RNA sequence: GCGGGAGUGCCGGAGUGGUCAAACGGGAUGGACUCAAGAUCCAUUGGCUCAGUGCCUACAAAGGUUCAAAUCCUUUCUCCCGCACCA
C-alpha cells in the first residue's frame, strides 16, 4: 500500500552515506561524556561472504552500541580484521593468489557487506593484523615479553598438525585433533617459542571473579587452568631423589608401585640393562598406537628394572613406565595406590601388582582380593602405622605436615595450564623478531629495526615453511657482533594478534607507540565484548594474560580486558554441523534479503526470531513476519492526528521501560515484542510525540527506516544521535484495567459466537458491573462496541435484579446479558 | 566418567511459587476487503460444553515440600555443550 513508496535499498544507501559523510559514529575521548566500549570479536576475512552467524553477531553488537550511544554514552565501536593466519595461506595457495592480495580483497568485500548492514562502526579506527603498522607492535611486545622473561624458547614435545604443517598450541588441539582442520595431532620434539602464561595461572583464575562473563565460559577457563592442591613427595630411586605430585598424601602407605610417563625425558635413566629391551619394545608399541583413539587406550606399561623407596615406610617398590601418565603434568611420575585410584587399580590388576588397602569406608570393610574397582572416597586410615584411625580428610593435612617436617615433601599447587606455544611454521603471520648468531646465540632484533617485514616474494608452493627457504629473509647480520646470522623463520600464531587488537583501536594511527596510554586508559576496558564461545580457552584466555602482562610492564592501568562478555553461542545447522565458510549452503548473502525486504527487516528478523544457540534457518516466511512489523510502523505515520490521553501515555511508558530493560539484558526478542504490542495498541492512531518515541525504540534494530521516518517527521537531527526516551511513571492499575476490558470483549465475543452457532441474532449487550467499576466500563464503551459490533449498555448489577435477570457480577468480571 | 545447560502448544520460543490454556512470532483454518492476486484486517487453533464470561486436562517421568508448583526439593529418562587417563 503506502509502503510501496518506500524504496528500502535507496533509503539504506542514503543514510549510510550520510552517516559516513557527517562522521556520525566517529568518536573522540571526552572529559564530559562517559565512555562505553562495545566490541565484537574481529572477524577473519577469509570468506568473500558472511554467514548468518557473523551477520547476527554484528547486529547484536550494533544494536547494543546504538542503544548505549542514544543513552548518552561516548561509544567506541570499532571494526577490524584478523587477516593473518593459516586459512588465508591455504586458501591463497589453492587459488594461486598471494595471501596478502587474498586478505586485502577479502577485507574489501567484507567491509562492503558490513557497511551494507548499516552498522555504526567508527570506520576511521579500522585495523588489520597483516598490516606492518600493526604487526610491528606484535614484535615490539614480543621483545618486551622476552626482556621480562615471559617469552622463551625451549625444546619440547609439542602438538603438530601434518595437514597444516605447523605446531599447535595446547589450546588448539581439541581431543587430539587440530581445531582448524580436524586432522590427527601428532607429538613432535621441537624448539619452539612460548609465552609464560603459567606465571599468571593464579591471577587468571582469581580475577575471573572480577568480570561479568557467562558462567559457563568462566567454568571452562577455570577447568582449563586446573588448579589443584597437593604435595610433592620425595622418593629415592637408585639413590637419586625423584619428586612425585599427589593430591592424596593420605594414601602414602598404600603405594605399591610407581609409574613414570613413557614420554618422560629421563625415563632411560631408570631402565636397567635387563629391562632395556622390553622398555624399548613398549615405547615402540606406544608410538604406533598413538594415532588410535585416546579413549580406547588401555593402560599399559613395562617394568623399568628400578625400585623406589617409599619415604614413610621404607618399602622397596617397583618403578614402571606407563602410557597413562602425562609427562608434563606434575613431575611426570606418579605414586600408584591401586586400592584408591581407579587407574592404578586397573594397572595393578593387569600386571598382578599387590593392592594394599589404607582407607576403610565407615560402613563396611574392604578386602583387596575382593575389590572390583578402586575405593576413591573418603574414609578412615588403616595399615598406616601411627596414622591409623584418622579420617582421610585430616590425614591429608597431618601426613603433609609430617612429610614437611621430615623434609620428605612439600605442599604445592599444580596447574593443568601449560605455557602458550606461539610459534608457527608458516609464512602468513608476524615474524618472530629474533636472530640466531653462531657467536652470540639468541639475539633479539633491536626495537628501531622493527618491523621485521614479511617478504612479499615467496615460494608458496614449497613444502613446509616458505620463509625457511627464502634466503633473503633468513640470512642477516647479527645486531651484536655484525657477524653472519640467521633469522627466526617461525611466525607468531594469530592469537598473538588478537590478544591486544582492542587496544590498537583506541589509537590506531600511532606511529611511535603501540598506543597512547592516556587514550587506552580512557577507553579500556571493553565494556561489552561480543563473540562466540569457541574462544573460551583460546583467545579469551590469551587476551586476559596479555593484558595482565602489559599491566605489569606498565603499559596499561587495568588488568582485565573485557568487563562483560556476551556469548551468542555457536550456530548449528540442522545436520548438526557448525556453520562455516566451508559450507556455503549455510551462508546467506546480505543481498538475498536486502533486495526484497531491506536490510532492516533482516536485522529485525535476526534479532527477533533467532534464539542464541539454536540453529538458524533463513526462510522467506520467517522474514515475512519481521517485514510486517516494519510495515506496521511505517503505516502508522498516516495516523498521527490522535491526541494522547492518560492510557496512551501509560502504554508508551510501559513500552519504553520494557524495551529499555530488555536491550540492556540482551533480551532483544522481548524488546521487539514490546514494540509489536505497542504498534498493535496504537494501530488506530498515535500522537506525534509518542510515534517519535516508538521510532526511537526501534531505531537500534532498524536504523535506516528509523532515520527516514524521523526525518519525514520534520526532524533535522540524526535519530542515531538522539536521546533515548525515558519511561515516565507507569500506572500498573491502568494497564490491568485495560486487560480487564480486553477480557470482557473476549468473553462477549465468545458468547456471541455460541449464540450465532445456534442461529440466534442479537443486537445489544447489557453489561452489569459492580458499582465501582461502572465508570471504567462506561469509558471503554466505544471500544467494546467497536470490537464486538454490538450496541452496549453499561448498567449496575443492581439493575439486573430490578430487571429480574439472574446475573452475577464479580470484581473484574461484570455480568453480561445479550438481547 | 566429570563439569555446565536444557526438556512447555503443529513449530520457534515467553513464563520461574498463586492473576497462565500459556506472551510474541511462524504455520494452519475460517472470514472481511478485492474482478482477482498481493497487501491489510478480524476470528479460531488442548478437550469438553454451547444462555453461555463455565468445566476438565497439560508444562519430559515419578515422587515430595506447600493452603497453592511449569516454577522449590529428590530420583529417573532424553538432548545439547565443554573437558576428558591432570595423579
Tab-separated table of N, CA and C in Angstrom, chain A residues 72 169 183 360 419 465 605 636 646 740 748 759:
chain	number	residue	atom	x	y	z
A	72	UNK	N	23.415	8.372	25.862
A	72	UNK	CA	24.300	9.438	26.292
A	72	UNK	C	25.742	9.039	26.517
A	169	UNK	N	49.150	-24.752	19.494
A	169	UNK	CA	49.151	-24.545	20.941
A	169	UNK	C	48.313	-25.635	21.571
A	183	UNK	N	42.418	-32.672	11.603
A	183	UNK	CA	43.416	-33.710	11.374
A	183	UNK	C	43.970	-34.200	12.704
A	360	UNK	N	39.672	-47.199	54.871
A	360	UNK	CA	38.500	-48.067	55.019
A	360	UNK	C	37.242	-47.211	55.082
A	419	UNK	N	52.297	-23.563	29.232
A	419	UNK	CA	52.698	-22.324	28.581
A	419	UNK	C	52.176	-22.267	27.147
A	465	UNK	N	57.646	-24.581	5.721
A	465	UNK	CA	57.578	-23.146	5.934
A	465	UNK	C	58.249	-22.390	4.799
A	605	UNK	N	14.670	-9.452	11.926
A	605	UNK	CA	14.431	-10.892	11.931
A	605	UNK	C	15.486	-11.614	12.763
A	636	UNK	N	1.824	3.530	10.322
A	636	UNK	CA	1.334	4.318	11.443
A	636	UNK	C	1.560	5.813	11.241
A	646	UNK	N	-4.371	9.682	28.891
A	646	UNK	CA	-3.702	9.052	30.020
A	646	UNK	C	-3.298	7.617	29.715
A	740	UNK	N	-8.479	-5.965	31.630
A	740	UNK	CA	-9.807	-6.359	32.059
A	740	UNK	C	-10.827	-6.122	30.945
A	748	UNK	N	-17.431	-11.533	25.686
A	748	UNK	CA	-18.625	-11.196	24.910
A	748	UNK	C	-18.596	-11.898	23.563
A	759	UNK	N	-27.840	-19.886	15.771
A	759	UNK	CA	-28.689	-19.167	14.845
A	759	UNK	C	-29.457	-18.014	15.471
